[in-house]
Amino acid sequence: GRATPCAPGGSGASYDDYRGGMLAALCARPAEARGPLRRVLERAVDDDDPQRLLRAGSAALVLGDIAAALRVTARGLALGRARDHVALVPQLLEHLAYAELRAGRHARAGAHAREGLTAGHRAGRRNTLAHLHAVLALVASVESDAAAVAGHVGAAMAIAGPHGLAQAATLAEWASARADLGRGRAAEAAARLGPLVREGPRRGHFAVRMLAVPCFVEAAVLAGRPDDAPAVVEEFAAWAAHGGDPQAPALLARCRALLAGPDEADALFAHALVLHAPAGGDFEWARTQLLYGKWLRRRRRPREARGRLRDALVAFERSEAHTWVDQTRAELRATGDVAAGEPAGALSGLTPQQLRIAHCVAEGATNREVAQRLSVSHRTVDHHLRNVFAQLGVRSRVELSRLVERAGRTG
């Protein structure tokens, strides 16, 4: 949903505060924005006007008060429906879907967004449809539905591009990048997000670009380009200090852990997990556990890695994040734990590292891409892949892909 909706008909002190607060936020003056936006939210306590409640919900989102955003937007939606505000209901559903997304409740966000699409088509709210498709793309990127991500991104961009809807476009690109990360395509994810989160003419929308920074940092590090991230992390730290998002402190610690040396990363990952607890949200917590588990495995601490990865697996399963489940199972196999996904048939004879390489190649990755994903040398991948071909009796990557696909259906 938009954090700065059009608000025709606004007047008086509340609208002046809303406009002034949003302008300050747009100009990257968060300290100046807080007072006016907080007053907008305070006035909403006894308000029964759906349009003003819509603005109050937007103010709450920019303030990072997700609970308040959910509360006032839901009340606005109930009033809008009761008064048959056909044009306003899709916008309220859009904002409610976005607030649920920020709260980490992806299934609820998807349900509101789908209802909003129906209402938006009925009301002819074209721009609202773009934002709803972008929200659904983000939901699909968690659920690992690549076809749905592509479909919703395409629908969002078809409207956002010609009509200059920067927020919908930013959300859609973020969804595509998160789907890339789930499939292990870190370089592609970093290329998508870099222009959005860094300074420059293609910079993303002010209200949401910072939310995509943790994805960019993860992608840049996994793609072997950590030097691209520190400046963006410092901007994210300044934004997080103003309470821009309840997950931000944990995500900031995770970003710093990814960029830290071995003496500091361990404590930073552990601190990130402590900070996740009050913010809630299985998906981001699981991603931190997964990254921590990967880091521990590379440091040859498989017993500790398995504990982190098993926790991540359960949380990803609960979130229905299927490609993230597969990625976590592959990491677990690499620690020597096959209980989380015992390979079937002929694949059962492969070592954990050979199995991970086989799965990556079956997904279409080149040897160089596999090396990047697994943090090993190109020569190591070549060596293991030759042994995989010999052991399985296959002669091409196509044959290997077919064998892995059959094993997945029967395992």
XYZ file of C-alpha atoms in Angstrom:
411
model
C 0.000 0.000 0.000
C 1.026 3.595 -0.456
C 2.381 5.370 2.573
C 1.409 8.695 1.010
C -2.083 8.277 -0.470
C -3.791 11.053 -2.323
C -6.175 12.718 0.069
C -8.614 14.954 -1.765
C -10.922 16.986 0.367
C -8.517 17.222 3.325
C -8.633 20.409 5.378
C -7.813 21.810 8.774
C -5.027 21.125 11.250
C -5.052 17.354 10.766
C -4.498 17.559 7.030
C -1.861 20.282 7.432
C 0.027 18.052 9.874
C -0.322 15.088 7.542
C 0.959 17.016 4.548
C 3.813 18.616 6.484
C 4.856 15.335 8.111
C 4.844 13.415 4.857
C 6.821 16.161 3.119
C 9.455 16.027 5.858
C 9.640 12.232 5.513
C 9.939 12.551 1.729
C 12.849 14.971 2.186
C 14.605 12.521 4.555
C 13.973 14.583 7.693
C 12.458 11.891 9.934
C 12.922 13.832 13.190
C 10.917 16.705 11.720
C 8.224 14.343 10.429
C 7.526 12.603 13.731
C 5.699 15.417 15.556
C 3.112 16.235 12.868
C 2.482 12.588 11.988
C 2.117 11.634 15.649
C -0.532 14.378 16.019
C -2.412 12.960 13.016
C -2.435 9.574 14.677
C -3.524 10.948 18.064
C -6.488 12.757 16.495
C -7.643 9.485 14.938
C -8.496 7.958 18.343
C -12.054 9.363 18.328
C -12.404 9.977 14.581
C -15.075 8.249 12.506
C -14.153 9.613 9.069
C -12.730 6.814 6.842
C -10.635 9.229 4.755
C -8.929 10.711 7.814
C -8.422 7.219 9.243
C -6.764 6.226 5.972
C -4.333 9.124 6.385
C -3.764 8.247 10.038
C -2.921 4.680 9.047
C -0.412 6.002 6.514
C 1.121 8.247 9.161
C 1.451 5.267 11.504
C 3.255 3.256 8.830
C 5.806 5.999 8.262
C 6.261 6.278 12.044
C 6.860 2.530 12.226
C 3.870 2.024 14.544
C 2.515 -1.050 12.769
C 0.030 -1.950 15.511
C -1.563 1.504 15.272
C -1.617 1.303 11.475
C -3.511 -1.985 11.635
C -5.911 -0.674 14.251
C -6.944 2.621 12.618
C -6.996 1.228 9.071
C -9.221 -1.692 10.102
C -11.607 0.789 11.754
C -11.562 2.943 8.638
C -12.345 -0.120 6.512
C -15.320 -1.074 8.698
C -16.697 2.469 8.455
C -16.021 2.663 4.724
C -17.931 -0.553 4.108
C -20.810 0.493 6.353
C -21.159 3.794 4.463
C -20.634 2.175 1.051
C -17.563 4.252 0.142
C -16.917 2.247 -3.030
C -13.860 4.255 -4.110
C -12.245 4.335 -0.662
C -12.630 0.662 0.333
C -9.949 -0.615 -2.122
C -7.443 1.916 -0.743
C -8.211 0.912 2.832
C -7.769 -2.764 1.920
C -4.481 -1.898 0.207
C -3.165 -0.131 3.312
C -4.384 -2.906 5.596
C -2.675 -5.514 3.404
C 0.563 -3.542 3.493
C 0.389 -3.132 7.274
C -0.116 -6.896 7.691
C 2.870 -7.452 5.418
C 4.972 -5.146 7.610
C 3.778 -7.124 10.646
C 5.056 -10.332 9.041
C 1.594 -11.835 8.581
C 1.797 -12.716 4.912
C -1.336 -14.873 4.669
C -3.491 -12.067 6.053
C -1.809 -9.562 3.762
C -2.579 -11.768 0.778
C -6.234 -12.169 1.774
C -6.754 -8.393 2.115
C -4.903 -7.698 -1.136
C -6.978 -10.207 -3.112
C -10.177 -8.702 -1.736
C -8.794 -5.282 -2.593
C -8.198 -6.321 -6.209
C -11.850 -7.295 -6.566
C -13.017 -4.035 -4.980
C -10.471 -2.003 -6.963
C -11.614 -3.408 -10.299
C -15.209 -2.656 -9.345
C -14.341 0.920 -8.392
C -11.954 1.516 -11.306
C -9.038 2.334 -8.943
C -6.191 1.679 -11.387
C -3.322 2.976 -9.248
C -4.573 1.063 -6.229
C -4.507 -2.119 -8.331
C -0.795 -1.590 -9.023
C -0.021 -1.390 -5.309
C -2.157 -4.429 -4.510
C -0.370 -6.492 -7.173
C 2.964 -5.385 -5.672
C 1.847 -6.536 -2.207
C 0.742 -9.886 -3.655
C 4.121 -10.230 -5.374
C 5.811 -9.798 -1.986
C 3.496 -12.386 -0.441
C 4.284 -14.802 -3.279
C 8.024 -14.194 -2.805
C 7.680 -15.513 0.752
C 5.556 -18.457 -0.359
C 8.115 -19.209 -3.094
C 5.578 -19.161 -5.914
C 7.765 -17.996 -8.813
C 4.922 -17.887 -11.340
C 2.772 -15.788 -9.001
C 5.651 -13.407 -8.291
C 6.237 -12.864 -12.000
C 2.525 -12.433 -12.719
C 1.919 -9.873 -9.987
C 5.166 -8.011 -10.709
C 4.191 -7.782 -14.378
C 0.698 -6.511 -13.512
C 2.083 -3.951 -11.050
C 4.755 -2.641 -13.428
C 2.330 -2.407 -16.354
C 0.530 0.309 -14.384
C 3.358 1.690 -12.243
C 5.776 2.309 -15.110
C 3.592 4.487 -17.357
C 2.040 6.339 -14.415
C 5.149 6.963 -12.322
C 4.060 4.975 -9.272
C 7.456 4.772 -7.599
C 6.261 2.946 -4.500
C 4.522 0.144 -6.388
C 7.576 -0.219 -8.641
C 9.934 -0.384 -5.638
C 7.811 -3.039 -3.916
C 7.609 -5.085 -7.130
C 11.384 -5.019 -7.658
C 11.903 -5.984 -4.020
C 9.553 -8.945 -4.501
C 11.482 -10.104 -7.571
C 14.784 -9.798 -5.715
C 13.508 -11.708 -2.684
C 12.315 -14.485 -4.980
C 15.803 -14.529 -6.555
C 17.369 -14.848 -3.106
C 15.094 -17.734 -2.219
C 16.310 -19.570 -5.319
C 19.955 -18.819 -4.501
C 20.385 -16.181 -7.240
C 22.211 -13.624 -5.144
C 23.887 -11.754 -7.993
C 20.547 -11.142 -9.721
C 18.954 -9.978 -6.464
C 21.807 -7.549 -5.779
C 21.579 -6.138 -9.305
C 17.836 -5.489 -8.890
C 18.092 -3.853 -5.484
C 21.340 -1.879 -5.817
C 19.851 1.047 -7.769
C 16.829 1.187 -5.435
C 18.691 1.398 -2.141
C 21.730 3.470 -3.126
C 21.949 7.124 -4.124
C 21.133 7.816 -7.755
C 18.398 8.583 -10.287
C 16.733 5.153 -9.940
C 16.509 5.353 -6.164
C 13.430 3.645 -4.713
C 10.438 5.289 -3.045
C 11.284 7.030 0.234
C 8.655 5.140 2.264
C 9.807 1.623 1.369
C 13.352 1.661 -0.022
C 14.915 1.185 3.419
C 12.799 -1.937 3.957
C 14.656 -3.578 1.056
C 18.151 -2.846 2.425
C 18.554 -6.125 4.409
C 17.761 -8.112 1.245
C 20.328 -6.096 -0.688
C 23.030 -6.587 1.951
C 22.424 -10.336 2.031
C 22.486 -10.532 -1.763
C 25.643 -8.418 -2.077
C 27.516 -10.521 0.491
C 26.405 -13.854 -0.997
C 27.316 -12.599 -4.474
C 30.841 -11.819 -3.288
C 30.422 -8.016 -3.353
C 30.355 -6.997 0.336
C 32.034 -3.652 -0.403
C 28.792 -2.473 -2.054
C 26.912 -2.635 1.254
C 28.509 -0.619 4.122
C 27.304 2.854 3.045
C 23.735 1.596 2.669
C 23.904 -0.130 6.064
C 24.860 3.141 7.752
C 21.880 4.893 6.169
C 19.690 1.983 7.299
C 21.082 2.391 10.840
C 20.096 6.078 10.894
C 16.612 5.216 9.631
C 16.215 2.397 12.165
C 17.176 4.764 14.995
C 14.034 6.786 14.266
C 11.786 3.746 14.780
C 11.033 3.279 11.084
C 10.176 -0.402 11.480
C 9.842 -2.796 14.449
C 12.034 -5.393 12.691
C 14.771 -2.867 11.888
C 17.007 -3.358 14.979
C 17.208 -7.119 14.381
C 17.749 -6.689 10.652
C 20.460 -4.087 11.266
C 22.318 -6.527 13.538
C 21.958 -9.208 10.835
C 23.365 -6.867 8.182
C 26.316 -6.014 10.393
C 26.916 -9.690 11.128
C 27.091 -10.427 7.395
C 29.699 -7.706 6.930
C 31.684 -8.366 10.111
C 34.884 -10.291 10.595
C 34.845 -13.730 12.255
C 35.543 -12.317 15.714
C 32.431 -10.109 15.660
C 29.904 -11.904 13.438
C 29.019 -14.640 15.924
C 27.900 -12.174 18.612
C 26.063 -10.000 16.080
C 24.039 -12.942 14.727
C 23.133 -13.973 18.272
C 22.156 -10.380 19.108
C 19.971 -10.186 16.003
C 18.038 -13.245 17.153
C 17.455 -11.660 20.578
C 16.145 -8.506 18.887
C 13.781 -10.490 16.640
C 11.805 -11.768 19.646
C 9.830 -8.577 20.486
C 9.279 -7.733 16.806
C 7.687 -11.092 15.917
C 7.475 -12.543 12.411
C 8.620 -16.096 11.625
C 10.009 -15.390 8.169
C 12.702 -12.808 8.977
C 13.669 -14.677 12.158
C 14.104 -17.833 10.069
C 16.230 -15.993 7.527
C 18.537 -14.833 10.308
C 18.753 -18.397 11.638
C 19.544 -19.680 8.133
C 22.303 -17.125 7.560
C 23.733 -17.814 11.022
C 23.650 -21.557 10.296
C 25.445 -21.042 6.988
C 28.091 -18.945 8.734
C 28.600 -21.592 11.441
C 28.896 -24.369 8.866
C 31.568 -22.467 6.928
C 33.447 -22.060 10.207
C 33.377 -25.875 10.597
C 30.975 -25.797 13.529
C 28.392 -28.272 12.166
C 26.796 -29.199 15.490
C 25.906 -25.550 16.245
C 24.888 -24.961 12.626
C 22.405 -27.844 12.706
C 20.554 -26.343 15.669
C 20.130 -23.005 13.899
C 19.151 -24.626 10.614
C 16.576 -26.943 12.179
C 14.899 -23.948 13.841
C 14.934 -22.093 10.521
C 13.420 -25.101 8.742
C 10.443 -25.276 11.110
C 9.778 -21.542 10.785
C 10.048 -21.591 6.980
C 7.648 -24.550 6.860
C 5.232 -22.600 9.057
C 5.520 -19.641 6.647
C 5.003 -21.941 3.622
C 8.264 -20.552 2.219
C 8.977 -23.555 0.030
C 12.230 -22.597 -1.718
C 13.611 -21.381 1.606
C 12.685 -24.776 3.060
C 14.627 -26.453 0.253
C 17.610 -24.141 0.767
C 17.642 -24.877 4.504
C 17.398 -28.626 3.948
C 20.360 -28.420 1.585
C 22.360 -26.598 4.257
C 21.391 -29.239 6.808
C 22.529 -32.005 4.466
C 25.846 -30.179 4.086
C 26.320 -30.448 7.865
C 25.778 -34.211 7.626
C 22.155 -34.131 8.848
C 20.018 -36.035 6.325
C 16.956 -36.398 8.553
C 15.580 -33.081 7.315
C 15.238 -34.339 3.763
C 16.737 -37.730 3.003
C 17.653 -37.904 -0.697
C 15.846 -40.564 -2.672
C 17.095 -43.390 -4.830
C 20.411 -42.984 -6.593
C 20.996 -39.599 -4.962
C 21.307 -41.218 -1.543
C 24.873 -42.254 -2.382
C 26.087 -38.680 -2.872
C 27.933 -36.791 -0.177
C 26.132 -33.723 1.261
C 28.299 -31.361 -0.805
C 27.776 -33.386 -3.997
C 24.025 -33.373 -3.378
C 23.928 -29.616 -2.961
C 25.880 -29.141 -6.187
C 23.572 -31.565 -8.018
C 20.501 -29.617 -6.878
C 22.017 -26.285 -7.905
C 22.967 -27.588 -11.354
C 19.510 -29.135 -11.772
C 18.041 -25.654 -11.148
C 20.070 -24.329 -14.086
C 23.003 -22.726 -12.254
C 26.378 -22.553 -13.993
C 29.466 -23.902 -12.211
C 30.531 -20.353 -11.402
C 27.093 -19.564 -9.936
C 27.189 -22.777 -7.887
C 30.594 -21.765 -6.515
C 29.189 -18.385 -5.465
C 26.113 -19.918 -3.801
C 28.101 -22.474 -1.823
C 31.077 -20.248 -1.020
C 33.572 -22.666 -2.614
C 36.010 -22.385 -5.505
C 35.099 -22.949 -9.137
C 37.638 -25.810 -9.185
C 35.902 -27.514 -6.240
C 32.580 -27.440 -8.075
C 34.177 -28.874 -11.237
C 35.734 -31.723 -9.240
C 32.537 -32.639 -7.372
C 30.379 -32.395 -10.487
C 32.605 -34.809 -12.411
C 32.245 -37.281 -9.532
C 28.446 -36.764 -9.449
C 28.180 -37.513 -13.183
C 30.321 -40.639 -12.803
C 28.486 -41.922 -9.726
C 25.004 -41.367 -11.158
C 25.870 -42.540 -14.653
C 24.640 -39.368 -16.376
C 26.373 -37.624 -19.246
C 24.789 -34.184 -19.324
C 23.313 -31.492 -17.120
C 19.909 -32.204 -18.694
C 20.067 -35.856 -17.614
C 21.123 -34.789 -14.120
C 18.202 -32.354 -13.923
C 15.735 -35.085 -14.900
C 17.154 -37.493 -12.318
C 16.966 -34.890 -9.546
C 13.392 -34.013 -10.531
C 12.350 -37.698 -10.424
C 13.996 -38.099 -7.017
C 12.066 -35.072 -5.747
C 8.753 -36.612 -6.825
C 9.457 -39.982 -5.220
C 11.516 -38.958 -2.174
